[in-house]
Amino acid sequence: MIAFQLPVHLAFWQRLAIGVVVLGVVVPGLAIAVATSVRVAAARARRATGPALAGPAGALQPLADFGRAIQSEDLFAPGAWRWIADMGLLLAIAVAFASAALVPVGPNQVVTTPRGGVVVVCALLALGGIGRVIGGGRLDGRDRVVAALTPVAVGLVLAGSAAGAAIGAGTVDLPGIVRAQVHGAVFGHDVLGLPGVVLHPLSFLVFLIALAALAAVGPFRPSTLGPPGPLAAVTGLRRLTWDSLRWATLLVGCAVAATVFLGGWQLPGSLSASALSVIGPIVLVVKTLFLVACVASTEFALPPLQSVDRTTLLIRWCVPLVLVDIGLSMAGKVVW
Amino acid sequence: MGVVERGLLPRPVVQIANQARRWSLWTLPVGTACCSGELHAALRSPRIDAARIGSQMVDDPAAANVLVVGGPVGGRGASLAAAFERIPHPRYLMAVGACAISGGPFPLERGGRCEPVALPVDVWVPGCPPRPEAILEGLRCLQDLIGAEDLAARWHRSAMPIARSASMPARIGSLHRGVESVAERCTWEQLPAVMARIDEAGSFARSLAMVEAVEALLGADVPVRARSVRSICGKLTVLQHMAGWFAALCAMLDVPVAESISWRARELAVDLMEGLTGGRIHADVVIPGGVRSGPDDDWLEAATASAAEMWDWARTIDRLVLDVPIVARRLQGMGRLSAATALELGLAGPNLRASGVPVREGDVVVPAGPRGRRAVPESHGEGDAHARVWTRLQDARRASQGLRSLVAAAPDGPLVWPVQSVPPPGLVDLCVAHPEGSLVALVVSDGTGRPWRVHLRGPGTAARAALDHLSRTETLSPSDRALVAHSLAVSDADADR
């Protein structure tokens, strides 16, 4: 296991204090500021004032909305088998954290590198989908049990689409895949490196489609008629919890895609390892958010891409494409 | 785990929880009649800006925590209770307007009575309809109530089984006929005010129809100035209706800036109507022989400025909604009605013209100014939702243009000429302009102080029939169905209460 290494040495209590401040003050403060700003900006666009009376200048409005949301619903569906639901919730939360911990955010900044590498991360993401289905819904019929197994198939496609890049890199380790992309050169020029997306564009696309399908797996039926407003998808504690876990899957999956296909924390040019230790996490976050925006905007802008159509797309078109990509990668590996 | 229900939460935690609910009222409005416009104006319009107090309007019961009911419940008791039950605990109910509070003045046909809301109401907002400011004040009262409430008691109250309304099967036109029967028990002077209270869109048109029927029975004429005031009110009704209609459309299409300026345009029209007649929605201004009040110089000046602003609004809507390819494509081809189908269904007004039916000038009565009748606006005639939106925008443009010319040429003179109070025996049927087409009125007098028979039919029934037809012939998703229903301007007033 490789521990986090900051560019400057800090004592344990200093790191603890920084962690507490970041997690307890800075992150919630930023979240509140962003949420309030979004609502106020949306109101100004409508020539209205927006939240103004909940706290100073309406700054506590997101907290009020959050407080209302967590009072509004029970966490589990009415009539759910409680012990299965509990297990599903624990599984989904544990898997979300575990899969996030496996993504390297810098040259030496990774919690652990499992032997299975990217395959393990994909398996964990699929496991999270199963946890969401059995924890948030009710397993009261054959259709729902089958739906709970859907993430397994999607997870296989996910791992398969990353396999080509892993074969090309000669390793399944995520840090190893990043380094392999850095050392690649196009026609002898090492300016950009050779990110996986250049050699495996179709696999990259399939990975994102499978990821969108996996992120859509949840206890709620997708609806095209959503209520308006920035927090509209959140109807209460139940929806808040399970939708947060869906978004966590999307976030981690996009981080994996950015690592495998877009070079992870790396930037063009030759930067020192200590510089990349600072810049790398930011680079990875930017790449990840870009992919999240792409997937989410496609989801919202193209309502026909609902789960059934996407599953059909995956089985009919994506699986053959993935197999072709794996074959070509193996052949390329043998030839070159 | 029962911590909340058993009152085991510490008081500071309860207070924090109360404050969170107090400043986050997510409302689900259910407006069934003339309260609907004011209800949506209160919850969505930027002038009232209910978001200042943390209120947000949603259209899904699962996302709401306050149900706001405005208008008569009628046969909807069961569906209202079902919507209330889908709202997660703790939930609140606000009854807006006389009809929701007490059943209103309207009995149903054959002896039944229109019921008030049969659910546990937390806040009542009286009025017919109440102003948006009053509805906002109702939300503030609800906030005060939530801020001081006992969470355990609220939980128990919310969890109590809901008393079902013992009910009233829904019958097409039952309340409508009930209103007509009320009108038949009124005096001739009360007739216009009673008939106005059926819906928001055609309130003025309904009272005008009654007054013109009485004038026809009396053989009375009205002064030129009164005719001008009536025309101005007609234009304002069209603008008020179209602006509110576009505001709701833009909310459905998620074009918030266009929605905002549409609310602004509606408020301008409603303000002008209030300045001229004293009433915002129900303008009780027309009387046999003339009108009660006329415009003064200040009003004319304000109306000139507002008419120009409303003209700009229509142009901006064209640019922000119909010229945007993604919005246009969302509407094109959806809910298509051919000319033959539109005629067969009995559609009128913009819905008929949008289907490409060449309406001649004499076929539909358009609000007439001092210079006589005006040409009916054209349509591109595709018959789909886009064509209906486009046609209504042309109507709004013409109404703002007409308002500007009417205001510029407002004549002087008397507002009313004396007429007899009781018309002689006779029958009259006539047609007056309505923002959504035309109203057909039939009034029979037997020479007594009350009308013997009153019938009034508007364009809403045909629009409802068109929606049913499209539901059978097209596969519509819930959002598409909502858009198609809105494009047809399906009004409950003439259909089912």
mmCIF file with all atom_site columns, N, CA and C in Angstrom, chain B residues 377-432:
data_model
loop_
_atom_site.group_PDB
_atom_site.id
_atom_site.type_symbol
_atom_site.label_atom_id
_atom_site.label_alt_id
_atom_site.label_comp_id
_atom_site.label_asym_id
_atom_site.label_entity_id
_atom_site.label_seq_id
_atom_site.pdbx_PDB_ins_code
_atom_site.Cartn_x
_atom_site.Cartn_y
_atom_site.Cartn_z
_atom_site.occupancy
_atom_site.B_iso_or_equiv
_atom_site.pdbx_formal_charge
_atom_site.auth_seq_id
_atom_site.auth_comp_id
_atom_site.auth_asym_id
_atom_site.auth_atom_id
_atom_site.pdbx_PDB_model_num
ATOM 1   N N  . PRO B 1 377 ? -56.093 36.668 -37.475 1.00 0.00 ? 377 PRO B N  1
ATOM 2   C CA . PRO B 1 377 ? -54.706 36.388 -37.829 1.00 0.00 ? 377 PRO B CA 1
ATOM 3   C C  . PRO B 1 377 ? -54.572 35.058 -38.554 1.00 0.00 ? 377 PRO B C  1
ATOM 4   N N  . GLU B 1 378 ? -53.540 34.990 -39.366 1.00 0.00 ? 378 GLU B N  1
ATOM 5   C CA . GLU B 1 378 ? -53.306 33.776 -40.158 1.00 0.00 ? 378 GLU B CA 1
ATOM 6   C C  . GLU B 1 378 ? -52.615 32.722 -39.293 1.00 0.00 ? 378 GLU B C  1
ATOM 7   N N  . SER B 1 379 ? -52.484 31.516 -39.847 1.00 0.00 ? 379 SER B N  1
ATOM 8   C CA . SER B 1 379 ? -51.752 30.448 -39.166 1.00 0.00 ? 379 SER B CA 1
ATOM 9   C C  . SER B 1 379 ? -50.947 29.715 -40.216 1.00 0.00 ? 379 SER B C  1
ATOM 10  N N  . HIS B 1 380 ? -49.840 29.061 -39.778 1.00 0.00 ? 380 HIS B N  1
ATOM 11  C CA . HIS B 1 380 ? -49.120 28.283 -40.773 1.00 0.00 ? 380 HIS B CA 1
ATOM 12  C C  . HIS B 1 380 ? -49.757 26.923 -40.983 1.00 0.00 ? 380 HIS B C  1
ATOM 13  N N  . GLY B 1 381 ? -50.782 26.597 -40.204 1.00 0.00 ? 381 GLY B N  1
ATOM 14  C CA . GLY B 1 381 ? -51.700 25.541 -40.557 1.00 0.00 ? 381 GLY B CA 1
ATOM 15  C C  . GLY B 1 381 ? -51.207 24.116 -40.509 1.00 0.00 ? 381 GLY B C  1
ATOM 16  N N  . GLU B 1 382 ? -50.124 23.844 -39.771 1.00 0.00 ? 382 GLU B N  1
ATOM 17  C CA . GLU B 1 382 ? -49.650 22.464 -39.684 1.00 0.00 ? 382 GLU B CA 1
ATOM 18  C C  . GLU B 1 382 ? -50.533 21.629 -38.755 1.00 0.00 ? 382 GLU B C  1
ATOM 19  N N  . GLY B 1 383 ? -51.231 22.265 -37.858 1.00 0.00 ? 383 GLY B N  1
ATOM 20  C CA . GLY B 1 383 ? -52.140 21.547 -36.974 1.00 0.00 ? 383 GLY B CA 1
ATOM 21  C C  . GLY B 1 383 ? -51.481 20.892 -35.789 1.00 0.00 ? 383 GLY B C  1
ATOM 22  N N  . ASP B 1 384 ? -50.173 21.084 -35.593 1.00 0.00 ? 384 ASP B N  1
ATOM 23  C CA . ASP B 1 384 ? -49.489 20.467 -34.462 1.00 0.00 ? 384 ASP B CA 1
ATOM 24  C C  . ASP B 1 384 ? -49.335 21.476 -33.314 1.00 0.00 ? 384 ASP B C  1
ATOM 25  N N  . ALA B 1 385 ? -48.664 21.030 -32.260 1.00 0.00 ? 385 ALA B N  1
ATOM 26  C CA . ALA B 1 385 ? -48.526 21.907 -31.089 1.00 0.00 ? 385 ALA B CA 1
ATOM 27  C C  . ALA B 1 385 ? -47.794 23.193 -31.447 1.00 0.00 ? 385 ALA B C  1
ATOM 28  N N  . HIS B 1 386 ? -46.809 23.072 -32.326 1.00 0.00 ? 386 HIS B N  1
ATOM 29  C CA . HIS B 1 386 ? -46.056 24.258 -32.738 1.00 0.00 ? 386 HIS B CA 1
ATOM 30  C C  . HIS B 1 386 ? -46.977 25.266 -33.417 1.00 0.00 ? 386 HIS B C  1
ATOM 31  N N  . ALA B 1 387 ? -47.855 24.784 -34.272 1.00 0.00 ? 387 ALA B N  1
ATOM 32  C CA . ALA B 1 387 ? -48.777 25.692 -34.970 1.00 0.00 ? 387 ALA B CA 1
ATOM 33  C C  . ALA B 1 387 ? -49.711 26.383 -33.984 1.00 0.00 ? 387 ALA B C  1
ATOM 34  N N  . ARG B 1 388 ? -50.130 25.651 -32.966 1.00 0.00 ? 388 ARG B N  1
ATOM 35  C CA . ARG B 1 388 ? -51.044 26.267 -31.984 1.00 0.00 ? 388 ARG B CA 1
ATOM 36  C C  . ARG B 1 388 ? -50.317 27.340 -31.173 1.00 0.00 ? 388 ARG B C  1
ATOM 37  N N  . VAL B 1 389 ? -49.065 27.054 -30.828 1.00 0.00 ? 389 VAL B N  1
ATOM 38  C CA . VAL B 1 389 ? -48.284 28.062 -30.099 1.00 0.00 ? 389 VAL B CA 1
ATOM 39  C C  . VAL B 1 389 ? -48.086 29.290 -30.976 1.00 0.00 ? 389 VAL B C  1
ATOM 40  N N  . TRP B 1 390 ? -47.708 29.057 -32.209 1.00 0.00 ? 390 TRP B N  1
ATOM 41  C CA . TRP B 1 390 ? -47.449 30.153 -33.148 1.00 0.00 ? 390 TRP B CA 1
ATOM 42  C C  . TRP B 1 390 ? -48.715 30.998 -33.325 1.00 0.00 ? 390 TRP B C  1
ATOM 43  N N  . THR B 1 391 ? -49.852 30.328 -33.477 1.00 0.00 ? 391 THR B N  1
ATOM 44  C CA . THR B 1 391 ? -51.104 31.059 -33.704 1.00 0.00 ? 391 THR B CA 1
ATOM 45  C C  . THR B 1 391 ? -51.467 31.914 -32.498 1.00 0.00 ? 391 THR B C  1
ATOM 46  N N  . ARG B 1 392 ? -51.248 31.365 -31.309 1.00 0.00 ? 392 ARG B N  1
ATOM 47  C CA . ARG B 1 392 ? -51.572 32.155 -30.109 1.00 0.00 ? 392 ARG B CA 1
ATOM 48  C C  . ARG B 1 392 ? -50.646 33.366 -29.985 1.00 0.00 ? 392 ARG B C  1
ATOM 49  N N  . LEU B 1 393 ? -49.411 33.175 -30.416 1.00 0.00 ? 393 LEU B N  1
ATOM 50  C CA . LEU B 1 393 ? -48.490 34.321 -30.360 1.00 0.00 ? 393 LEU B CA 1
ATOM 51  C C  . LEU B 1 393 ? -48.967 35.414 -31.313 1.00 0.00 ? 393 LEU B C  1
ATOM 52  N N  . GLN B 1 394 ? -49.464 35.018 -32.474 1.00 0.00 ? 394 GLN B N  1
ATOM 53  C CA . GLN B 1 394 ? -50.008 36.031 -33.394 1.00 0.00 ? 394 GLN B CA 1
ATOM 54  C C  . GLN B 1 394 ? -51.221 36.722 -32.764 1.00 0.00 ? 394 GLN B C  1
ATOM 55  N N  . ASP B 1 395 ? -52.046 35.937 -32.064 1.00 0.00 ? 395 ASP B N  1
ATOM 56  C CA . ASP B 1 395 ? -53.202 36.537 -31.383 1.00 0.00 ? 395 ASP B CA 1
ATOM 57  C C  . ASP B 1 395 ? -52.745 37.568 -30.358 1.00 0.00 ? 395 ASP B C  1
ATOM 58  N N  . ALA B 1 396 ? -51.717 37.196 -29.590 1.00 0.00 ? 396 ALA B N  1
ATOM 59  C CA . ALA B 1 396 ? -51.220 38.117 -28.562 1.00 0.00 ? 396 ALA B CA 1
ATOM 60  C C  . ALA B 1 396 ? -50.662 39.383 -29.205 1.00 0.00 ? 396 ALA B C  1
ATOM 61  N N  . ARG B 1 397 ? -49.944 39.205 -30.314 1.00 0.00 ? 397 ARG B N  1
ATOM 62  C CA . ARG B 1 397 ? -49.396 40.375 -31.013 1.00 0.00 ? 397 ARG B CA 1
ATOM 63  C C  . ARG B 1 397 ? -50.509 41.296 -31.483 1.00 0.00 ? 397 ARG B C  1
ATOM 64  N N  . ARG B 1 398 ? -51.505 40.695 -32.077 1.00 0.00 ? 398 ARG B N  1
ATOM 65  C CA . ARG B 1 398 ? -52.609 41.526 -32.593 1.00 0.00 ? 398 ARG B CA 1
ATOM 66  C C  . ARG B 1 398 ? -53.339 42.203 -31.440 1.00 0.00 ? 398 ARG B C  1
ATOM 67  N N  . ALA B 1 399 ? -53.457 41.496 -30.320 1.00 0.00 ? 399 ALA B N  1
ATOM 68  C CA . ALA B 1 399 ? -54.160 42.101 -29.179 1.00 0.00 ? 399 ALA B CA 1
ATOM 69  C C  . ALA B 1 399 ? -53.381 43.303 -28.651 1.00 0.00 ? 399 ALA B C  1
ATOM 70  N N  . SER B 1 400 ? -52.043 43.184 -28.583 1.00 0.00 ? 400 SER B N  1
ATOM 71  C CA . SER B 1 400 ? -51.273 44.330 -28.085 1.00 0.00 ? 400 SER B CA 1
ATOM 72  C C  . SER B 1 400 ? -51.327 45.484 -29.080 1.00 0.00 ? 400 SER B C  1
ATOM 73  N N  . GLN B 1 401 ? -51.306 45.143 -30.356 1.00 0.00 ? 401 GLN B N  1
ATOM 74  C CA . GLN B 1 401 ? -51.422 46.179 -31.387 1.00 0.00 ? 401 GLN B CA 1
ATOM 75  C C  . GLN B 1 401 ? -52.802 46.851 -31.295 1.00 0.00 ? 401 GLN B C  1
ATOM 76  N N  . GLY B 1 402 ? -53.833 46.019 -31.141 1.00 0.00 ? 402 GLY B N  1
ATOM 77  C CA . GLY B 1 402 ? -55.196 46.558 -31.031 1.00 0.00 ? 402 GLY B CA 1
ATOM 78  C C  . GLY B 1 402 ? -55.359 47.413 -29.793 1.00 0.00 ? 402 GLY B C  1
ATOM 79  N N  . LEU B 1 403 ? -54.745 46.983 -28.700 1.00 0.00 ? 403 LEU B N  1
ATOM 80  C CA . LEU B 1 403 ? -54.846 47.769 -27.472 1.00 0.00 ? 403 LEU B CA 1
ATOM 81  C C  . LEU B 1 403 ? -54.217 49.152 -27.674 1.00 0.00 ? 403 LEU B C  1
ATOM 82  N N  . ARG B 1 404 ? -53.068 49.150 -28.337 1.00 0.00 ? 404 ARG B N  1
ATOM 83  C CA . ARG B 1 404 ? -52.381 50.427 -28.553 1.00 0.00 ? 404 ARG B CA 1
ATOM 84  C C  . ARG B 1 404 ? -53.258 51.373 -29.391 1.00 0.00 ? 404 ARG B C  1
ATOM 85  N N  . SER B 1 405 ? -53.880 50.850 -30.428 1.00 0.00 ? 405 SER B N  1
ATOM 86  C CA . SER B 1 405 ? -54.686 51.738 -31.274 1.00 0.00 ? 405 SER B CA 1
ATOM 87  C C  . SER B 1 405 ? -55.979 52.153 -30.562 1.00 0.00 ? 405 SER B C  1
ATOM 88  N N  . LEU B 1 406 ? -56.538 51.243 -29.758 1.00 0.00 ? 406 LEU B N  1
ATOM 89  C CA . LEU B 1 406 ? -57.752 51.605 -29.011 1.00 0.00 ? 406 LEU B CA 1
ATOM 90  C C  . LEU B 1 406 ? -57.457 52.691 -27.984 1.00 0.00 ? 406 LEU B C  1
ATOM 91  N N  . VAL B 1 407 ? -56.324 52.563 -27.326 1.00 0.00 ? 407 VAL B N  1
ATOM 92  C CA . VAL B 1 407 ? -55.961 53.560 -26.312 1.00 0.00 ? 407 VAL B CA 1
ATOM 93  C C  . VAL B 1 407 ? -55.676 54.908 -26.977 1.00 0.00 ? 407 VAL B C  1
ATOM 94  N N  . ALA B 1 408 ? -55.020 54.850 -28.138 1.00 0.00 ? 408 ALA B N  1
ATOM 95  C CA . ALA B 1 408 ? -54.694 56.103 -28.832 1.00 0.00 ? 408 ALA B CA 1
ATOM 96  C C  . ALA B 1 408 ? -55.951 56.822 -29.307 1.00 0.00 ? 408 ALA B C  1
ATOM 97  N N  . ALA B 1 409 ? -56.987 56.053 -29.612 1.00 0.00 ? 409 ALA B N  1
ATOM 98  C CA . ALA B 1 409 ? -58.198 56.671 -30.147 1.00 0.00 ? 409 ALA B CA 1
ATOM 99  C C  . ALA B 1 409 ? -59.360 56.577 -29.165 1.00 0.00 ? 409 ALA B C  1
ATOM 100 N N  . ALA B 1 410 ? -59.042 56.603 -27.857 1.00 0.00 ? 410 ALA B N  1
ATOM 101 C CA . ALA B 1 410 ? -60.119 56.474 -26.857 1.00 0.00 ? 410 ALA B CA 1
ATOM 102 C C  . ALA B 1 410 ? -61.055 57.679 -26.947 1.00 0.00 ? 410 ALA B C  1
ATOM 103 N N  . PRO B 1 411 ? -62.338 57.431 -27.201 1.00 0.00 ? 411 PRO B N  1
ATOM 104 C CA . PRO B 1 411 ? -63.263 58.567 -27.373 1.00 0.00 ? 411 PRO B CA 1
ATOM 105 C C  . PRO B 1 411 ? -63.740 59.108 -26.026 1.00 0.00 ? 411 PRO B C  1
ATOM 106 N N  . ASP B 1 412 ? -64.278 60.315 -26.049 1.00 0.00 ? 412 ASP B N  1
ATOM 107 C CA . ASP B 1 412 ? -64.951 60.883 -24.880 1.00 0.00 ? 412 ASP B CA 1
ATOM 108 C C  . ASP B 1 412 ? -66.450 60.650 -25.006 1.00 0.00 ? 412 ASP B C  1
ATOM 109 N N  . GLY B 1 413 ? -67.131 60.977 -23.917 1.00 0.00 ? 413 GLY B N  1
ATOM 110 C CA . GLY B 1 413 ? -68.585 60.852 -23.979 1.00 0.00 ? 413 GLY B CA 1
ATOM 111 C C  . GLY B 1 413 ? -69.119 60.068 -22.802 1.00 0.00 ? 413 GLY B C  1
ATOM 112 N N  . PRO B 1 414 ? -70.431 59.817 -22.821 1.00 0.00 ? 414 PRO B N  1
ATOM 113 C CA . PRO B 1 414 ? -71.034 59.079 -21.693 1.00 0.00 ? 414 PRO B CA 1
ATOM 114 C C  . PRO B 1 414 ? -70.613 57.614 -21.705 1.00 0.00 ? 414 PRO B C  1
ATOM 115 N N  . LEU B 1 415 ? -70.624 57.038 -20.496 1.00 0.00 ? 415 LEU B N  1
ATOM 116 C CA . LEU B 1 415 ? -70.258 55.626 -20.370 1.00 0.00 ? 415 LEU B CA 1
ATOM 117 C C  . LEU B 1 415 ? -71.470 54.708 -20.417 1.00 0.00 ? 415 LEU B C  1
ATOM 118 N N  . VAL B 1 416 ? -72.617 55.255 -20.102 1.00 0.00 ? 416 VAL B N  1
ATOM 119 C CA . VAL B 1 416 ? -73.809 54.389 -20.043 1.00 0.00 ? 416 VAL B CA 1
ATOM 120 C C  . VAL B 1 416 ? -75.039 55.194 -20.440 1.00 0.00 ? 416 VAL B C  1
ATOM 121 N N  . TRP B 1 417 ? -75.931 54.518 -21.131 1.00 0.00 ? 417 TRP B N  1
ATOM 122 C CA . TRP B 1 417 ? -77.229 55.104 -21.441 1.00 0.00 ? 417 TRP B CA 1
ATOM 123 C C  . TRP B 1 417 ? -78.275 54.349 -20.633 1.00 0.00 ? 417 TRP B C  1
ATOM 124 N N  . PRO B 1 418 ? -79.243 55.045 -20.106 1.00 0.00 ? 418 PRO B N  1
ATOM 125 C CA . PRO B 1 418 ? -80.242 54.355 -19.275 1.00 0.00 ? 418 PRO B CA 1
ATOM 126 C C  . PRO B 1 418 ? -81.056 53.347 -20.084 1.00 0.00 ? 418 PRO B C  1
ATOM 127 N N  . VAL B 1 419 ? -81.246 52.197 -19.478 1.00 0.00 ? 419 VAL B N  1
ATOM 128 C CA . VAL B 1 419 ? -82.076 51.156 -20.121 1.00 0.00 ? 419 VAL B CA 1
ATOM 129 C C  . VAL B 1 419 ? -83.064 50.625 -19.082 1.00 0.00 ? 419 VAL B C  1
ATOM 130 N N  . GLN B 1 420 ? -84.053 49.880 -19.540 1.00 0.00 ? 420 GLN B N  1
ATOM 131 C CA . GLN B 1 420 ? -84.995 49.247 -18.618 1.00 0.00 ? 420 GLN B CA 1
ATOM 132 C C  . GLN B 1 420 ? -84.272 48.164 -17.815 1.00 0.00 ? 420 GLN B C  1
ATOM 133 N N  . SER B 1 421 ? -84.733 47.918 -16.619 1.00 0.00 ? 421 SER B N  1
ATOM 134 C CA . SER B 1 421 ? -84.069 46.921 -15.782 1.00 0.00 ? 421 SER B CA 1
ATOM 135 C C  . SER B 1 421 ? -84.537 45.503 -16.104 1.00 0.00 ? 421 SER B C  1
ATOM 136 N N  . VAL B 1 422 ? -85.745 45.351 -16.664 1.00 0.00 ? 422 VAL B N  1
ATOM 137 C CA . VAL B 1 422 ? -86.269 44.005 -16.947 1.00 0.00 ? 422 VAL B CA 1
ATOM 138 C C  . VAL B 1 422 ? -86.540 43.889 -18.442 1.00 0.00 ? 422 VAL B C  1
ATOM 139 N N  . PRO B 1 423 ? -85.881 42.931 -19.108 1.00 0.00 ? 423 PRO B N  1
ATOM 140 C CA . PRO B 1 423 ? -86.135 42.785 -20.543 1.00 0.00 ? 423 PRO B CA 1
ATOM 141 C C  . PRO B 1 423 ? -87.503 42.156 -20.813 1.00 0.00 ? 423 PRO B C  1
ATOM 142 N N  . PRO B 1 424 ? -88.044 42.434 -21.954 1.00 0.00 ? 424 PRO B N  1
ATOM 143 C CA . PRO B 1 424 ? -89.339 41.835 -22.308 1.00 0.00 ? 424 PRO B CA 1
ATOM 144 C C  . PRO B 1 424 ? -89.180 40.350 -22.624 1.00 0.00 ? 424 PRO B C  1
ATOM 145 N N  . PRO B 1 425 ? -90.295 39.599 -22.684 1.00 0.00 ? 425 PRO B N  1
ATOM 146 C CA . PRO B 1 425 ? -90.183 38.177 -23.035 1.00 0.00 ? 425 PRO B CA 1
ATOM 147 C C  . PRO B 1 425 ? -89.530 38.011 -24.409 1.00 0.00 ? 425 PRO B C  1
ATOM 148 N N  . GLY B 1 426 ? -88.689 36.989 -24.520 1.00 0.00 ? 426 GLY B N  1
ATOM 149 C CA . GLY B 1 426 ? -88.024 36.755 -25.796 1.00 0.00 ? 426 GLY B CA 1
ATOM 150 C C  . GLY B 1 426 ? -86.829 35.823 -25.636 1.00 0.00 ? 426 GLY B C  1
ATOM 151 N N  . LEU B 1 427 ? -86.264 35.477 -26.756 1.00 0.00 ? 427 LEU B N  1
ATOM 152 C CA . LEU B 1 427 ? -85.103 34.573 -26.757 1.00 0.00 ? 427 LEU B CA 1
ATOM 153 C C  . LEU B 1 427 ? -84.008 35.214 -27.596 1.00 0.00 ? 427 LEU B C  1
ATOM 154 N N  . VAL B 1 428 ? -82.796 35.109 -27.105 1.00 0.00 ? 428 VAL B N  1
ATOM 155 C CA . VAL B 1 428 ? -81.688 35.621 -27.894 1.00 0.00 ? 428 VAL B CA 1
ATOM 156 C C  . VAL B 1 428 ? -80.520 34.645 -27.825 1.00 0.00 ? 428 VAL B C  1
ATOM 157 N N  . ASP B 1 429 ? -79.936 34.364 -28.957 1.00 0.00 ? 429 ASP B N  1
ATOM 158 C CA . ASP B 1 429 ? -78.680 33.606 -28.943 1.00 0.00 ? 429 ASP B CA 1
ATOM 159 C C  . ASP B 1 429 ? -77.651 34.416 -29.714 1.00 0.00 ? 429 ASP B C  1
ATOM 160 N N  . LEU B 1 430 ? -76.470 34.489 -29.137 1.00 0.00 ? 430 LEU B N  1
ATOM 161 C CA . LEU B 1 430 ? -75.428 35.303 -29.757 1.00 0.00 ? 430 LEU B CA 1
ATOM 162 C C  . LEU B 1 430 ? -74.056 34.700 -29.475 1.00 0.00 ? 430 LEU B C  1
ATOM 163 N N  . CYS B 1 431 ? -73.100 35.294 -30.121 1.00 0.00 ? 431 CYS B N  1
ATOM 164 C CA . CYS B 1 431 ? -71.730 34.791 -30.034 1.00 0.00 ? 431 CYS B CA 1
ATOM 165 C C  . CYS B 1 431 ? -70.813 35.961 -29.706 1.00 0.00 ? 431 CYS B C  1
ATOM 166 N N  . VAL B 1 432 ? -69.974 35.805 -28.703 1.00 0.00 ? 432 VAL B N  1
ATOM 167 C CA . VAL B 1 432 ? -69.010 36.864 -28.377 1.00 0.00 ? 432 VAL B CA 1
ATOM 168 C C  . VAL B 1 432 ? -67.605 36.278 -28.376 1.00 0.00 ? 432 VAL B C  1
#
